[in-house]
XYZ file of C-alpha atoms in Angstrom:
532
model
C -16.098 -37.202 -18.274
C -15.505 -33.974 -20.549
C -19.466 -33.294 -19.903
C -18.814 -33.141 -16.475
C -16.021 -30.778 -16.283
C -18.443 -28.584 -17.668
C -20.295 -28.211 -14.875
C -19.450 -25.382 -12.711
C -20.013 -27.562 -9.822
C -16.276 -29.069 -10.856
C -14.521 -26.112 -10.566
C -15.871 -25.000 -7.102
C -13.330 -24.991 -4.216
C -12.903 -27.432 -1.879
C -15.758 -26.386 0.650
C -13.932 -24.513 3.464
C -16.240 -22.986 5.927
C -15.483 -18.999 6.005
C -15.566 -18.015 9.558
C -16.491 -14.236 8.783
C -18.645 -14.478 5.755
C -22.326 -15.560 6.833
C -22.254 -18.522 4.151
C -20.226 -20.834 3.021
C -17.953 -20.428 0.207
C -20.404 -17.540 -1.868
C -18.869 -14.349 -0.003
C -15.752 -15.542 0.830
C -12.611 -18.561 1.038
C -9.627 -19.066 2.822
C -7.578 -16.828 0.990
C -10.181 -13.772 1.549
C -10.439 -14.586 5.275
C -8.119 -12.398 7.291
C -4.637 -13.739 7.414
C -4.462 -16.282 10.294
C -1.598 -15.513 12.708
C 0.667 -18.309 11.160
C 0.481 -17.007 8.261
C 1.379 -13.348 9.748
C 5.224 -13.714 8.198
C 6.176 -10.606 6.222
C 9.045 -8.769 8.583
C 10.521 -5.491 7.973
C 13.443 -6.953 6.045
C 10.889 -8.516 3.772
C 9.310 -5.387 3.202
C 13.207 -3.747 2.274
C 13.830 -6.767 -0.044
C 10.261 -6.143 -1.623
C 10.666 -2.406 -2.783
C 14.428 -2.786 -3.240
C 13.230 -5.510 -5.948
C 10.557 -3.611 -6.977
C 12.211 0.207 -7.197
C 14.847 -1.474 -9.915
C 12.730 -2.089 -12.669
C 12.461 -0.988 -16.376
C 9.261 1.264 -16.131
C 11.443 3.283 -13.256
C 14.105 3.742 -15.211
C 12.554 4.802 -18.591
C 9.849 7.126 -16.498
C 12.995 9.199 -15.221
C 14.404 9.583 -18.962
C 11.372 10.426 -20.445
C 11.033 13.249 -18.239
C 14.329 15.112 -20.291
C 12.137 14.376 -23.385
C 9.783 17.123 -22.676
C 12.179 19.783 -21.656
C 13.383 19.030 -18.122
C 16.922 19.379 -16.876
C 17.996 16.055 -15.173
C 17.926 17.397 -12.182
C 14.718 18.722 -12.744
C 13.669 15.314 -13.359
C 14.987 13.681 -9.861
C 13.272 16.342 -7.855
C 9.683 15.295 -10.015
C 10.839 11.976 -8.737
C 11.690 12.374 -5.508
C 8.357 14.799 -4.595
C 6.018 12.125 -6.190
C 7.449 8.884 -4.672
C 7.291 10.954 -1.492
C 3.537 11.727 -1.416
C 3.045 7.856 -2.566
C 5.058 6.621 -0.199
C 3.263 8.232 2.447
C -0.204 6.897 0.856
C 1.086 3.390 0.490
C 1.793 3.126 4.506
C -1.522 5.032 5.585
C -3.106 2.007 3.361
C -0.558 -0.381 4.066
C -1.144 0.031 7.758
C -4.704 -0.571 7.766
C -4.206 -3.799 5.700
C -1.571 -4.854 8.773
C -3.690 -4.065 11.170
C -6.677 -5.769 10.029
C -5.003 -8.273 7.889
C -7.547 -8.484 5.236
C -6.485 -7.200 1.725
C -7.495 -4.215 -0.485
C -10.931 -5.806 -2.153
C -12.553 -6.737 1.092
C -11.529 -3.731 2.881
C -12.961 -1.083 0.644
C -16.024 -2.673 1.377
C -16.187 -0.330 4.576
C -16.001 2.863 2.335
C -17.491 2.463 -0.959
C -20.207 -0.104 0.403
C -20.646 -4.022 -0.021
C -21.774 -3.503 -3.553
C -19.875 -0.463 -5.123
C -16.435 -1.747 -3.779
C -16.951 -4.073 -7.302
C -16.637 -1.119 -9.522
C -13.018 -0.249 -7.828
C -12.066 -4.237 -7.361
C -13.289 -4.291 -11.634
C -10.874 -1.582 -12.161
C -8.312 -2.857 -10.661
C -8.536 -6.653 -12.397
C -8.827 -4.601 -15.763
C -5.826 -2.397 -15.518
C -3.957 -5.342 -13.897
C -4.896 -7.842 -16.688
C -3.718 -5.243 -19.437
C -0.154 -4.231 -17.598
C 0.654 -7.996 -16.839
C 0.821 -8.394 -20.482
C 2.245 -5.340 -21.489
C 5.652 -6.212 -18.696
C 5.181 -10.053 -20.117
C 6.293 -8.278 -23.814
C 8.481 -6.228 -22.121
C 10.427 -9.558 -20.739
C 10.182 -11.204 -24.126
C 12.598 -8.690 -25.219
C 15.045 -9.366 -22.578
C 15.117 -12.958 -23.824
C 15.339 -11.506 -27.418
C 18.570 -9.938 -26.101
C 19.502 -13.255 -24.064
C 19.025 -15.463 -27.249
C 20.826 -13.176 -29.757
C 23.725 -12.930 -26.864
C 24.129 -16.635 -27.509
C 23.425 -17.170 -30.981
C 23.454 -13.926 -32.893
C 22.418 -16.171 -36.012
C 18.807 -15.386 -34.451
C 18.561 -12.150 -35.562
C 17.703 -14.174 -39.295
C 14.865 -16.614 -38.476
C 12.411 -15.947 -41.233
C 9.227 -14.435 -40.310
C 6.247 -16.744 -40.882
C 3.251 -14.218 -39.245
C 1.566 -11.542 -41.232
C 2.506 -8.087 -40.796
C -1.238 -7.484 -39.377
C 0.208 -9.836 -36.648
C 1.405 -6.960 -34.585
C 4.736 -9.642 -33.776
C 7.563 -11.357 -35.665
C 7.640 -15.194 -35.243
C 10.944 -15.036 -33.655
C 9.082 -12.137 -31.163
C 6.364 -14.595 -30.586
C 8.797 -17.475 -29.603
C 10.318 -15.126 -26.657
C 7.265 -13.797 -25.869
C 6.531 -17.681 -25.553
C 9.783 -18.511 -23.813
C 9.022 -15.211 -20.893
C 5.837 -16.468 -20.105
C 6.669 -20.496 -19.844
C 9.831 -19.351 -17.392
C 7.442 -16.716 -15.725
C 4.466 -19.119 -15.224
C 5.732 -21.327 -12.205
C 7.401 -18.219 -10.145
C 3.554 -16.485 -9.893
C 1.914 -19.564 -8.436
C 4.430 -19.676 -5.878
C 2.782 -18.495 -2.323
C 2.508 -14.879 -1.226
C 4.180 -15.945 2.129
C 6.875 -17.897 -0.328
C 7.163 -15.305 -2.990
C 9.390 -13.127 -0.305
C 12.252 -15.238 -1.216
C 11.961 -14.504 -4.807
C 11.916 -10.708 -3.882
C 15.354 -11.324 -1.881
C 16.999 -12.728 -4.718
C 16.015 -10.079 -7.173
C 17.297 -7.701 -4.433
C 20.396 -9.046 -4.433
C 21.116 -9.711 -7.978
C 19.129 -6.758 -9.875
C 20.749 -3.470 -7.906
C 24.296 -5.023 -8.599
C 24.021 -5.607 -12.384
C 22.617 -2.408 -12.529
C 25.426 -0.407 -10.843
C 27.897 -1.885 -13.000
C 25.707 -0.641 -15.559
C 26.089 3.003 -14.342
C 29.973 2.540 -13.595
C 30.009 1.166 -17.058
C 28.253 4.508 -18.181
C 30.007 7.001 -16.327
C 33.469 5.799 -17.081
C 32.781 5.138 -20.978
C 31.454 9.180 -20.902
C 32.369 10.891 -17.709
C 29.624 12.801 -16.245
C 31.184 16.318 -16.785
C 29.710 15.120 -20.854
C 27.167 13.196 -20.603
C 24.678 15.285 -17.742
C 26.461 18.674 -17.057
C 25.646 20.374 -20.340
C 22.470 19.410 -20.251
C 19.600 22.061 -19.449
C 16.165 23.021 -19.300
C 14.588 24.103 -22.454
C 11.313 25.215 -21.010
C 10.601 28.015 -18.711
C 8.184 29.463 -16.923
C 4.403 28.135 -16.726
C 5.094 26.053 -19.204
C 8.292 24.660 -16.944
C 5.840 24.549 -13.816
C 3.039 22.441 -15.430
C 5.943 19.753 -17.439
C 7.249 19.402 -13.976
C 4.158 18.937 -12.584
C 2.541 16.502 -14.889
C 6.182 14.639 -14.128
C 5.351 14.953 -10.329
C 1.787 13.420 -11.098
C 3.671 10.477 -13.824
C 5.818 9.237 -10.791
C 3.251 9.188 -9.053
C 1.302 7.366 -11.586
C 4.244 4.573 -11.823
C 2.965 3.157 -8.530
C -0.782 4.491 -8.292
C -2.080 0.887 -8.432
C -0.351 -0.464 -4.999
C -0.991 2.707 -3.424
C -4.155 1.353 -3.249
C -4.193 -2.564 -2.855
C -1.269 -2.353 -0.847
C -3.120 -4.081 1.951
C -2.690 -7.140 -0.338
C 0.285 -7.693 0.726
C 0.831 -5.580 3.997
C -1.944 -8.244 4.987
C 0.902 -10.795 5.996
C 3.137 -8.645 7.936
C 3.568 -9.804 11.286
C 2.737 -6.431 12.633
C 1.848 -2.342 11.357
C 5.572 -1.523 12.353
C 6.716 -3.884 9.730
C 5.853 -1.969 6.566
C 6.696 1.354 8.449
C 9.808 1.510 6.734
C 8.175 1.985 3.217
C 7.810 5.666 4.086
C 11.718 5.663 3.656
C 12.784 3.121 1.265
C 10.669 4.145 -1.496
C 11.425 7.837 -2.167
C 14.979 6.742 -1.928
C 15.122 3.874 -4.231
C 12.813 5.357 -7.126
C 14.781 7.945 -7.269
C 18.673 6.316 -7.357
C 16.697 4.401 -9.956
C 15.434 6.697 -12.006
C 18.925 8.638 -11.627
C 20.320 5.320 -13.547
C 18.396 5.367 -15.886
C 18.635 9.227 -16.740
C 22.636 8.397 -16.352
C 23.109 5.424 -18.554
C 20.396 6.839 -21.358
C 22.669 10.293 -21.653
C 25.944 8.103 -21.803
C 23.967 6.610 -24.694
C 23.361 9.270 -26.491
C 26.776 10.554 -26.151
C 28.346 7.208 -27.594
C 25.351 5.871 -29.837
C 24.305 9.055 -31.191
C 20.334 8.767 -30.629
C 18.373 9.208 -27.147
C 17.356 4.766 -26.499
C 15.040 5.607 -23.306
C 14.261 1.596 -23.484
C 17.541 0.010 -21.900
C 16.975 -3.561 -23.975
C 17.339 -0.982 -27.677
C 20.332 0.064 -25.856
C 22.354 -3.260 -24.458
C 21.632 -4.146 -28.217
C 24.877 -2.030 -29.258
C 27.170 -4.410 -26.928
C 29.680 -7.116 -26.833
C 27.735 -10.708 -26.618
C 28.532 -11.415 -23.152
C 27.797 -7.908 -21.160
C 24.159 -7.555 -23.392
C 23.376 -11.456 -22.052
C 24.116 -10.310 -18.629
C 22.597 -7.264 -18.449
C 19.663 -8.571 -20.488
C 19.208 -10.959 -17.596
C 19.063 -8.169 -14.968
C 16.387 -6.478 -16.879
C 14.133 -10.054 -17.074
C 14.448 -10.419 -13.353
C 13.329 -7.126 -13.002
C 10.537 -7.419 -15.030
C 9.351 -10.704 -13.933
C 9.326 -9.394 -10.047
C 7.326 -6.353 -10.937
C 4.905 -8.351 -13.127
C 4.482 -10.660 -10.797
C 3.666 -8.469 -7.433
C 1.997 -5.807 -9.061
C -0.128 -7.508 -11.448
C -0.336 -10.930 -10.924
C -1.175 -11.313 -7.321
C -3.179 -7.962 -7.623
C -5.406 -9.326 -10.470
C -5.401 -12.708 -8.265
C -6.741 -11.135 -5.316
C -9.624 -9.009 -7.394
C -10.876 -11.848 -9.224
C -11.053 -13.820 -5.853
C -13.524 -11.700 -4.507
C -15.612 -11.723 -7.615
C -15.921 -15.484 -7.456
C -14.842 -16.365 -4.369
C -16.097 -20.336 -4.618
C -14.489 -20.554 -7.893
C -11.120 -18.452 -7.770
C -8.140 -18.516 -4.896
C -5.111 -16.618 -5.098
C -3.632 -19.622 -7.417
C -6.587 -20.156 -9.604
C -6.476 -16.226 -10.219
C -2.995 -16.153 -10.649
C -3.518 -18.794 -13.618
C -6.268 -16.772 -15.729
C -4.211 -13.944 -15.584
C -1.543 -15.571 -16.820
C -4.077 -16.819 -19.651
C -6.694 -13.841 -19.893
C -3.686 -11.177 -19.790
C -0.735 -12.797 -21.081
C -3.014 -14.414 -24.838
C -6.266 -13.232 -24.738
C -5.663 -9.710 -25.250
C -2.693 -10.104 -27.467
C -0.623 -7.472 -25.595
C 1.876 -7.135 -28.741
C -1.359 -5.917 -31.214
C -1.823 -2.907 -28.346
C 1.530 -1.898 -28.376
C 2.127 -2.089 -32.371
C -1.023 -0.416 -33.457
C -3.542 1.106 -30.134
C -0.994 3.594 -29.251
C -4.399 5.479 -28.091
C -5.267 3.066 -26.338
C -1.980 2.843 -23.823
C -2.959 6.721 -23.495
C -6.250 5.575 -22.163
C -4.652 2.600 -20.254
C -2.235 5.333 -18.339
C -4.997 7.994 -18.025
C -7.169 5.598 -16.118
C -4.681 5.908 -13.289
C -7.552 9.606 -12.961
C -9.800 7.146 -10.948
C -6.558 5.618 -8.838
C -6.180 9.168 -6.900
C -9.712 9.152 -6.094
C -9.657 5.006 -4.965
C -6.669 6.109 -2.404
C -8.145 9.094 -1.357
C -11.477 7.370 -0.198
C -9.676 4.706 1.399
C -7.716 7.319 3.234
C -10.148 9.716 4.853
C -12.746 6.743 5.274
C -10.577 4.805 7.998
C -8.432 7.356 9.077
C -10.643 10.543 9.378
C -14.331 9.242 8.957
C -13.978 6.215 11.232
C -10.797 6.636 13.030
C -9.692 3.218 12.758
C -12.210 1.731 14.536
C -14.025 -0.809 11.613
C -15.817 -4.003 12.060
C -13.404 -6.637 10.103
C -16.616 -9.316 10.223
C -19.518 -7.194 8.698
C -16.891 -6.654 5.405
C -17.559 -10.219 4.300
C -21.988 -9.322 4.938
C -23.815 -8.586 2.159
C -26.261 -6.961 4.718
C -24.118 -6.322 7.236
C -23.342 -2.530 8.978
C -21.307 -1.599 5.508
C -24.513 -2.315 3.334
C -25.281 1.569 3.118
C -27.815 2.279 0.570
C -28.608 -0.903 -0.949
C -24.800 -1.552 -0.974
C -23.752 1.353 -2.393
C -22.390 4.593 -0.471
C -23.793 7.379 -1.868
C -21.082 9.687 -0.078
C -18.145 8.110 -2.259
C -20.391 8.225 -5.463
C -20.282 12.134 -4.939
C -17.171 12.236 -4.228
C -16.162 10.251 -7.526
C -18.420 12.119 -9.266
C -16.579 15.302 -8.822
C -13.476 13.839 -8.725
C -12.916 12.138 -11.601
C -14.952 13.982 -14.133
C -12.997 17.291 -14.802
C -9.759 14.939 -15.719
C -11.921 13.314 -18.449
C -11.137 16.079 -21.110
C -7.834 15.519 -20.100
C -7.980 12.029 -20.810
C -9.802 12.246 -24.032
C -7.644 15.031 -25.601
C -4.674 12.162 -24.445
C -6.595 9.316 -27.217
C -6.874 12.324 -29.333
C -4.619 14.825 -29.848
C -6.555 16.363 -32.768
C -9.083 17.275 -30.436
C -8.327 20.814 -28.143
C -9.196 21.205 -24.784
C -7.358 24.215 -23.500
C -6.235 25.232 -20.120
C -8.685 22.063 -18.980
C -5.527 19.761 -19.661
C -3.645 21.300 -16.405
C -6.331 19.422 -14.328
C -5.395 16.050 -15.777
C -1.487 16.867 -15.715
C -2.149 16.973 -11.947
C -5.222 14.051 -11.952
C -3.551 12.178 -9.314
C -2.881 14.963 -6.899
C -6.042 16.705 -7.711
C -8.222 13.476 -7.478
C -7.100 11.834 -4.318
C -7.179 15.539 -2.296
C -10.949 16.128 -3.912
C -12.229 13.160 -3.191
C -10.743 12.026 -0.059
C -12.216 16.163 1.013
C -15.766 15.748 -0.187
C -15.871 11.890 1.285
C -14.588 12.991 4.847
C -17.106 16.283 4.856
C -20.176 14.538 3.414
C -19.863 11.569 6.034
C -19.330 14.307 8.538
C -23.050 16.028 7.733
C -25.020 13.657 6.522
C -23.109 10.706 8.783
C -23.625 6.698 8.382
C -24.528 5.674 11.775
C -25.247 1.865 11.049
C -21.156 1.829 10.678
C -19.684 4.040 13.317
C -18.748 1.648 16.414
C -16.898 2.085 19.917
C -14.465 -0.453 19.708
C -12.683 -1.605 16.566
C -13.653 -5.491 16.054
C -10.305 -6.392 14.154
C -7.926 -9.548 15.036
C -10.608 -12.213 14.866
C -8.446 -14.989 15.651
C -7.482 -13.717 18.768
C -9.628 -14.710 21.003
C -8.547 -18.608 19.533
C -5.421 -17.868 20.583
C -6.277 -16.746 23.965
C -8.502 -20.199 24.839
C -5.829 -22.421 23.188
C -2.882 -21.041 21.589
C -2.076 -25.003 19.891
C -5.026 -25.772 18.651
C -5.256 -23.071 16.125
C -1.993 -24.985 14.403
C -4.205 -28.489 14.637
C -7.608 -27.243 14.094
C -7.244 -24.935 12.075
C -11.193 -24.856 10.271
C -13.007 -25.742 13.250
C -11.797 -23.176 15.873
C -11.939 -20.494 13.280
C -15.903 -21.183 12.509
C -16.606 -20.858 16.031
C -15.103 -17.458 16.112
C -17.223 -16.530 13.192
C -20.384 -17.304 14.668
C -19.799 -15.032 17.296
């Protein structure tokens, strides 16, 4: 028995015939297949619910505090805010339309610009940084349950400590580390199309708790204290490049969906749907990160020291507002984990091993491979480098989303061949797989922000004026490459991929011959369309 679940045999998928990938189960599964139309459920209010859950979150509301930390005024601050979720938010809908429109999700469709084989360097990327943040937010949530439990029993705050100080973690930090990731565990295998709900809820209940956080704030110390006298205390070029590398850290915070964004976008029931991102998430970041700048000055005033981490701060109150507030903040964190790195790292890993992996299965060894394996609490207690280098890989992010951008927008003008993204040697095989237009434009891309990075690990080590470039790698990296990408294709063009007619919505042809027997037949009518 136990020699047989050995086998990899065991653990492949129920066969399912792909109906766009030109064999069975190796290239693709049902959950990389385009979305059918059934399954096309994501409406616009879905889409508000989503960023409204995903805008109030603990990352947002320390990014916007930090900001004062390095000499900006608070208004300052909101404007770096406001400018960077701006030029993201436009990103995330020229991606999240294409994922809408064709209905497959980030992994497959980079296929079309990097080539069959070099999308796996971006798709690796992506699983890596995922896998690392998922349990980095899972910590983060065990300390909202710290709060909960010492809310409830503040006796907790003496259970003996049985783990080594090499440990990284406490044993009472490892228990709600333990307790976070049993109570976040169910929610992420819930569907993508089901997951919406859980988005609505966290909508509903997050934004309120919050905003009786900031009443709480601003009638405890009135605003006139707590924000007017602060100001600037830089000036000049050394003013214009802290509020620029603030511009490019808010638009780090979300540099990761700008580009898989079609991940989810891939279920909407039409482009128009996620439109409405373009709007929502300028606005939200920054009221966010205007709460969080709010209620961290009101704690300064009162607690004399600046907490930027909200769960160091709720640990000065009464037992029953830190429980409650403490629950906000693990509902926050638990939405964000779960739709920014969960289902992100699911969606990679599927198309690395697509007869082994679905969305579930992936779901499941990230909860394993990111929550335990790499011991998130030993990275944050002693690699502080090492987050550096986590955040400064966001330099190849720009880059990913610029590709993506000028490939289907500029390059190809929309009009992409949804089948040949799931052949190996199909029209997007370029040079043996790889497109040797987007390793150029990576190449120059990504390199000068590598000082940057390395002086960030390092700060012993100088670099000069060659910091600016990775204060701005974001900006500068999607612009550069997205440039060189869109004028080497235009001299030296791919002609194997440039088509008349965009072959998109293969399913719709089965609902033109029989618009039930999709619903019944589901398999069948869909391998016929792929053999066409």
């Amino acid at each position: 028995m136990v020699a047989s679940w050995m086998k990899p045999s065991a653990w492949a998928l129920e066969p399912e015939e792909s109906n766009f990938a030109p064999t069975t189960s190796r290239w693709s599964n049902k959950d990389m297949d385009p979305v059918p139309p059934l399954l096309r459920t994501w409406s616009t209010w879905n889409y508000v619910t989503y960023w409204i859950s995903d805008a109030v979150n603990l990352p947002t509301w320390e990014l916007a505090s930090s900001m004062l930390a390095i000499g900006l005024s608070w208004r300052q601050a909101l404007a770096a805010i406001a400018v960077g979720h701006t030029i993201i938010a436009m990103v995330m809908v020229l991606n999240g339309t294409v994922g809408a429109r064709l209905h497959v999700g980030f992994p497959v469709l980079n296929r079309s610009s990097f080539g069959f084989w070099l999308s796996y360097f971006s798709v690796i990327s992506r699983v890596v940084l995922a896998l690392f943040w998922f349990g980095i937010l899972t910590f983060s949530g065990s300390e909202c349950i710290d709060q909960m439990i010492q809310a409830i029993w503040p006796s907790a705050t003496r259970i003996p400590n049985r783990l080594s100080l090499s440990a990284g973690i406490t044993s009472n930090g490892m228990m709600c580390y333990f307790i976070f990731w049993v109570i976040q565990f169910p929610i992420m295998l819930i569907s993508p199309q089901r997951i919406r709900w859980f988005f609505l809820i966290k909508a509903v209940i997050v934004p309120i708790a919050w905003i009786a956080i900031l009443i709480w704030a601003m009638v405890k110390v009135p605003p006139s204290i707590s924000l007017d006298n602060q100001r600037a205390s830089v000036s000049g070029s050394v003013f214009a490049w802290a509020w620029l590398s603030s511009m490019n850290s808010a638009l780090g915070n979300y540099a990761t969906l700008a580009v898989n964004i079609p991940d989810f976008t891939r279920y909407a029931r039409n482009e128009r749907a996620q439109y409405i991102q373009a709007i929502l998430i300028p606005t939200l970041f920054t009221l966010t990160g205007f709460v969080g700048i709010a209620v961290t000055s009101a704690g300064k005033v009162l607690y004399g020291e600046t907490l930027w981490d909200p769960t160091t701060l709720i640990a000065h109150w009464d037992r029953a507002p830190k429980f409650f507030a403490a629950l906000s903040f693990l509902i926050a964190t638990l939405g964000t984990n779960i739709s920014a790195n969960s289902l992100s790292a699911a969606n990679d890993m599927m198309v690395l091993f697509p007869r082994y992996i679905n969305i579930r299965r992936g779901q499941i060894l990230c909860a394993i491979l990111g929550g335990w394996a790499l011991a998130p609490w030993e990275i944050l207690a002693s690699a502080p480098g090492f987050l550096n280098f986590m955040g400064g890989y966001t330099i190849f992010l720009g880059p990913f989303a610029g590709i993506m951008v000028a490939d289907y927008w500029l390059v190809h003008k929309g009009k992409v061949d949804v089948a040949a993204m799931y052949d190996p040697n199909g029209r997007y095989r370029y040079w043996n797989g790889i497109n040797w237009r987007t390793v150029v434009a990576l190449l120059f891309s990504v390199s000068p922000s590598f000082p940057g990075l390395i002086s960030s690990i390092n700060s012993s080590i100088r670099i000069g004026d060659l910091n600016h470039i990775f204060d701005i790698a974001w900006l500068y990296g999607f612009f550069v490459a997205g440039f060189i990408h869109w004028s080497l294709s235009k001299l030296f063009p791919a002609h194997e991929t440039f088509i008349d007619t965009a072959i998109i919505d293969l399913y719709e042809h089965d609902q033109d011959t029989d618009a039930n027997s999709h619903s019944h037949n589901h398999s069948s009518d869909e391998k016929v369309i792929g053999g066409g």
